Amino acid sequence: MSKKTIFRRIGEEETNYATHHLYRYPGQFVPQIPGFLIEKFSKKYDVVLDPFCGSGTTLVEANLLHRNSYGTDVHPIARLVTKVKTRKISMSNDELITITNINPDFDDFDEIAEECKKFEYSYLFNRENLMPLLKLRKEIYENYTDDIRNFLLVCLLSI
């Protein structure tokens, strides 16, 4: 396979599979590059280590190619995103219904407003937008188990 074939222009529709676009991460590369290299230089069930895993692109590709993958990163969000993107989650119908019915009402307005003061994200969100996001985060932390909570937090981070 020539370099032109490997590094040809890849459209978004060709990279939007598995969990690759669950979270946009700076410096994220197209999955075909690690996929090609993993397939070329390893066999099924070999170990793939990514010491700077970022958003987990290499680890997702390794899993899709039946390799045992391990990754690390100093950034806590990178570690969370990678954990979510490489973990299989099973949910009951009740859990799915609960997720789609998260209560947007602010019965705990004072508590959320107080928490809102702690955050210095005014350059990202105005108060009217930050309050509902903090409410969602509170609901997620209080009502879901680790795997589902992590998945929902990554979705929330993707906003």
mmCIF file of C-alpha atoms in Angstrom:
data_model
loop_
_atom_site.group_PDB
_atom_site.id
_atom_site.type_symbol
_atom_site.label_atom_id
_atom_site.label_comp_id
_atom_site.label_asym_id
_atom_site.label_seq_id
_atom_site.Cartn_x
_atom_site.Cartn_y
_atom_site.Cartn_z
ATOM 1 C CA MET A 1 0.000 0.000 0.000
ATOM 2 C CA SER A 2 1.472 3.368 -0.997
ATOM 3 C CA LYS A 3 1.771 6.454 1.191
ATOM 4 C CA LYS A 4 -0.807 8.147 -1.012
ATOM 5 C CA THR A 5 -3.308 5.410 -0.207
ATOM 6 C CA ILE A 6 -2.640 5.552 3.527
ATOM 7 C CA PHE A 7 -2.754 9.309 3.888
ATOM 8 C CA ARG A 8 -5.324 10.194 1.256
ATOM 9 C CA ARG A 9 -7.913 12.801 2.130
ATOM 10 C CA ILE A 10 -10.446 11.135 4.425
ATOM 11 C CA GLY A 11 -13.930 12.596 4.663
ATOM 12 C CA GLU A 12 -15.742 13.049 7.988
ATOM 13 C CA GLU A 13 -18.260 10.338 7.134
ATOM 14 C CA GLU A 14 -15.376 7.869 6.960
ATOM 15 C CA THR A 15 -14.112 8.770 10.444
ATOM 16 C CA ASN A 16 -17.466 9.003 12.176
ATOM 17 C CA TYR A 17 -17.772 5.411 13.370
ATOM 18 C CA ALA A 18 -17.523 3.565 16.666
ATOM 19 C CA THR A 19 -17.033 6.175 19.409
ATOM 20 C CA HIS A 20 -14.513 8.369 17.611
ATOM 21 C CA HIS A 21 -16.655 11.503 17.518
ATOM 22 C CA LEU A 22 -18.080 11.257 21.010
ATOM 23 C CA TYR A 23 -15.785 14.079 22.130
ATOM 24 C CA ARG A 24 -13.674 16.493 20.083
ATOM 25 C CA TYR A 25 -10.148 16.544 21.432
ATOM 26 C CA PRO A 26 -7.342 18.910 20.341
ATOM 27 C CA GLY A 27 -4.863 17.147 18.105
ATOM 28 C CA GLN A 28 -7.126 14.164 17.520
ATOM 29 C CA PHE A 29 -6.077 12.320 14.392
ATOM 30 C CA VAL A 30 -8.120 10.272 11.971
ATOM 31 C CA PRO A 31 -8.637 6.697 13.188
ATOM 32 C CA GLN A 32 -7.432 5.156 9.949
ATOM 33 C CA ILE A 33 -3.803 6.005 10.768
ATOM 34 C CA PRO A 34 -3.527 4.026 14.025
ATOM 35 C CA GLY A 35 -5.884 1.408 12.579
ATOM 36 C CA PHE A 36 -3.582 0.817 9.628
ATOM 37 C CA LEU A 37 -0.448 0.710 11.798
ATOM 38 C CA ILE A 38 -1.992 -1.618 14.390
ATOM 39 C CA GLU A 39 -3.164 -3.979 11.680
ATOM 40 C CA LYS A 40 0.217 -3.908 9.929
ATOM 41 C CA PHE A 41 2.478 -4.316 12.970
ATOM 42 C CA SER A 42 0.509 -6.510 15.373
ATOM 43 C CA LYS A 43 -1.621 -9.623 15.501
ATOM 44 C CA LYS A 44 -4.961 -10.373 17.133
ATOM 45 C CA TYR A 45 -4.754 -10.311 20.941
ATOM 46 C CA ASP A 46 -1.365 -8.543 20.966
ATOM 47 C CA VAL A 47 -0.961 -5.650 23.400
ATOM 48 C CA VAL A 48 -1.126 -2.062 22.166
ATOM 49 C CA LEU A 49 0.137 0.659 24.516
ATOM 50 C CA ASP A 50 -0.528 4.349 23.937
ATOM 51 C CA PRO A 51 1.391 6.362 26.557
ATOM 52 C CA PHE A 52 -0.189 9.658 25.423
ATOM 53 C CA CYS A 53 -3.681 8.391 24.606
ATOM 54 C CA GLY A 54 -5.483 11.750 24.417
ATOM 55 C CA SER A 55 -9.055 10.965 23.405
ATOM 56 C CA GLY A 56 -8.377 7.257 22.910
ATOM 57 C CA THR A 57 -8.395 6.992 19.120
ATOM 58 C CA THR A 58 -5.598 4.410 19.074
ATOM 59 C CA LEU A 59 -7.209 2.379 21.861
ATOM 60 C CA VAL A 60 -10.606 2.341 20.137
ATOM 61 C CA GLU A 61 -8.970 1.137 16.925
ATOM 62 C CA ALA A 62 -6.991 -1.499 18.840
ATOM 63 C CA ASN A 63 -10.203 -2.775 20.431
ATOM 64 C CA LEU A 64 -11.961 -2.894 17.063
ATOM 65 C CA LEU A 65 -9.035 -4.957 15.734
ATOM 66 C CA HIS A 66 -9.162 -7.370 18.707
ATOM 67 C CA ARG A 67 -6.000 -6.139 20.404
ATOM 68 C CA ASN A 68 -5.604 -5.686 24.150
ATOM 69 C CA SER A 69 -5.162 -1.968 24.593
ATOM 70 C CA TYR A 70 -3.749 0.133 27.401
ATOM 71 C CA GLY A 71 -3.338 3.863 27.547
ATOM 72 C CA THR A 72 -2.406 6.648 29.882
ATOM 73 C CA ASP A 73 -2.471 10.419 29.809
ATOM 74 C CA VAL A 74 -1.714 13.153 32.337
ATOM 75 C CA HIS A 75 -4.883 15.066 31.469
ATOM 76 C CA PRO A 76 -7.869 13.933 33.581
ATOM 77 C CA ILE A 77 -10.399 14.738 30.854
ATOM 78 C CA ALA A 78 -8.383 12.689 28.360
ATOM 79 C CA ARG A 79 -8.431 9.743 30.765
ATOM 80 C CA LEU A 80 -12.194 10.078 31.295
ATOM 81 C CA VAL A 81 -12.936 10.370 27.568
ATOM 82 C CA THR A 82 -10.731 7.369 26.779
ATOM 83 C CA LYS A 83 -12.353 5.288 29.505
ATOM 84 C CA VAL A 84 -15.809 6.067 28.123
ATOM 85 C CA LYS A 85 -14.868 5.532 24.476
ATOM 86 C CA THR A 86 -13.323 2.116 25.142
ATOM 87 C CA ARG A 87 -15.862 0.691 27.585
ATOM 88 C CA LYS A 88 -18.996 -1.227 26.641
ATOM 89 C CA ILE A 89 -22.011 0.039 28.544
ATOM 90 C CA SER A 90 -25.256 -1.805 28.928
ATOM 91 C CA MET A 91 -28.350 -0.009 30.143
ATOM 92 C CA SER A 92 -31.792 -1.207 31.025
ATOM 93 C CA ASN A 93 -34.856 0.365 29.432
ATOM 94 C CA ASP A 94 -35.624 2.020 32.776
ATOM 95 C CA GLU A 95 -32.188 3.664 32.826
ATOM 96 C CA LEU A 96 -32.650 4.948 29.280
ATOM 97 C CA ILE A 97 -36.049 6.390 30.175
ATOM 98 C CA THR A 98 -34.579 8.032 33.285
ATOM 99 C CA ILE A 99 -31.814 9.641 31.237
ATOM 100 C CA THR A 100 -34.252 11.094 28.726
ATOM 101 C CA ASN A 101 -36.387 12.496 31.550
ATOM 102 C CA ILE A 102 -33.765 14.385 33.549
ATOM 103 C CA ASN A 103 -35.703 17.105 35.329
ATOM 104 C CA PRO A 104 -34.745 20.573 34.077
ATOM 105 C CA ASP A 105 -36.641 22.331 36.898
ATOM 106 C CA PHE A 106 -34.640 24.212 39.489
ATOM 107 C CA ASP A 107 -36.198 23.076 42.745
ATOM 108 C CA ASP A 108 -32.697 23.460 44.224
ATOM 109 C CA PHE A 109 -32.057 26.863 42.615
ATOM 110 C CA ASP A 110 -30.149 28.331 45.581
ATOM 111 C CA GLU A 111 -27.742 25.394 45.746
ATOM 112 C CA ILE A 112 -27.072 25.524 41.993
ATOM 113 C CA ALA A 113 -26.701 29.331 42.062
ATOM 114 C CA GLU A 114 -24.144 29.021 44.862
ATOM 115 C CA GLU A 115 -22.200 26.413 42.898
ATOM 116 C CA CYS A 116 -22.360 28.650 39.827
ATOM 117 C CA LYS A 117 -20.410 31.328 41.738
ATOM 118 C CA LYS A 118 -17.504 28.897 42.225
ATOM 119 C CA PHE A 119 -16.920 28.519 38.508
ATOM 120 C CA GLU A 120 -14.872 30.970 36.486
ATOM 121 C CA TYR A 121 -16.336 29.958 33.144
ATOM 122 C CA SER A 122 -17.942 33.260 32.247
ATOM 123 C CA TYR A 123 -15.730 33.304 29.162
ATOM 124 C CA LEU A 124 -17.374 30.033 28.053
ATOM 125 C CA PHE A 125 -20.924 30.222 29.403
ATOM 126 C CA ASN A 126 -23.095 33.020 30.632
ATOM 127 C CA ARG A 127 -24.957 32.471 33.902
ATOM 128 C CA GLU A 128 -28.224 31.539 32.156
ATOM 129 C CA ASN A 129 -26.474 28.702 30.303
ATOM 130 C CA LEU A 130 -24.174 27.604 33.116
ATOM 131 C CA MET A 131 -27.018 27.067 35.603
ATOM 132 C CA PRO A 132 -28.784 24.330 33.557
ATOM 133 C CA LEU A 133 -25.433 22.643 32.826
ATOM 134 C CA LEU A 134 -24.607 22.532 36.535
ATOM 135 C CA LYS A 135 -28.097 21.176 37.204
ATOM 136 C CA LEU A 136 -27.497 18.396 34.670
ATOM 137 C CA ARG A 137 -24.118 17.629 36.217
ATOM 138 C CA LYS A 138 -25.709 17.402 39.674
ATOM 139 C CA GLU A 139 -28.422 15.062 38.374
ATOM 140 C CA ILE A 140 -25.805 12.871 36.692
ATOM 141 C CA TYR A 141 -23.661 12.579 39.836
ATOM 142 C CA GLU A 142 -26.626 11.813 42.075
ATOM 143 C CA ASN A 143 -28.521 9.317 39.936
ATOM 144 C CA TYR A 144 -26.195 7.143 37.874
ATOM 145 C CA THR A 145 -23.619 4.410 38.366
ATOM 146 C CA ASP A 146 -19.983 4.937 37.330
ATOM 147 C CA ASP A 147 -20.078 3.763 33.703
ATOM 148 C CA ILE A 148 -23.301 5.578 32.833
ATOM 149 C CA ARG A 149 -22.259 8.632 34.861
ATOM 150 C CA ASN A 150 -18.940 8.839 33.004
ATOM 151 C CA PHE A 151 -20.681 8.476 29.634
ATOM 152 C CA LEU A 152 -23.151 11.248 30.475
ATOM 153 C CA LEU A 153 -20.367 13.495 31.783
ATOM 154 C CA VAL A 154 -18.441 13.124 28.521
ATOM 155 C CA CYS A 155 -21.642 13.981 26.633
ATOM 156 C CA LEU A 156 -22.037 17.033 28.863
ATOM 157 C CA LEU A 157 -18.401 18.009 28.269
ATOM 158 C CA SER A 158 -19.068 17.841 24.534
ATOM 159 C CA ILE A 159 -21.507 20.741 24.684
#
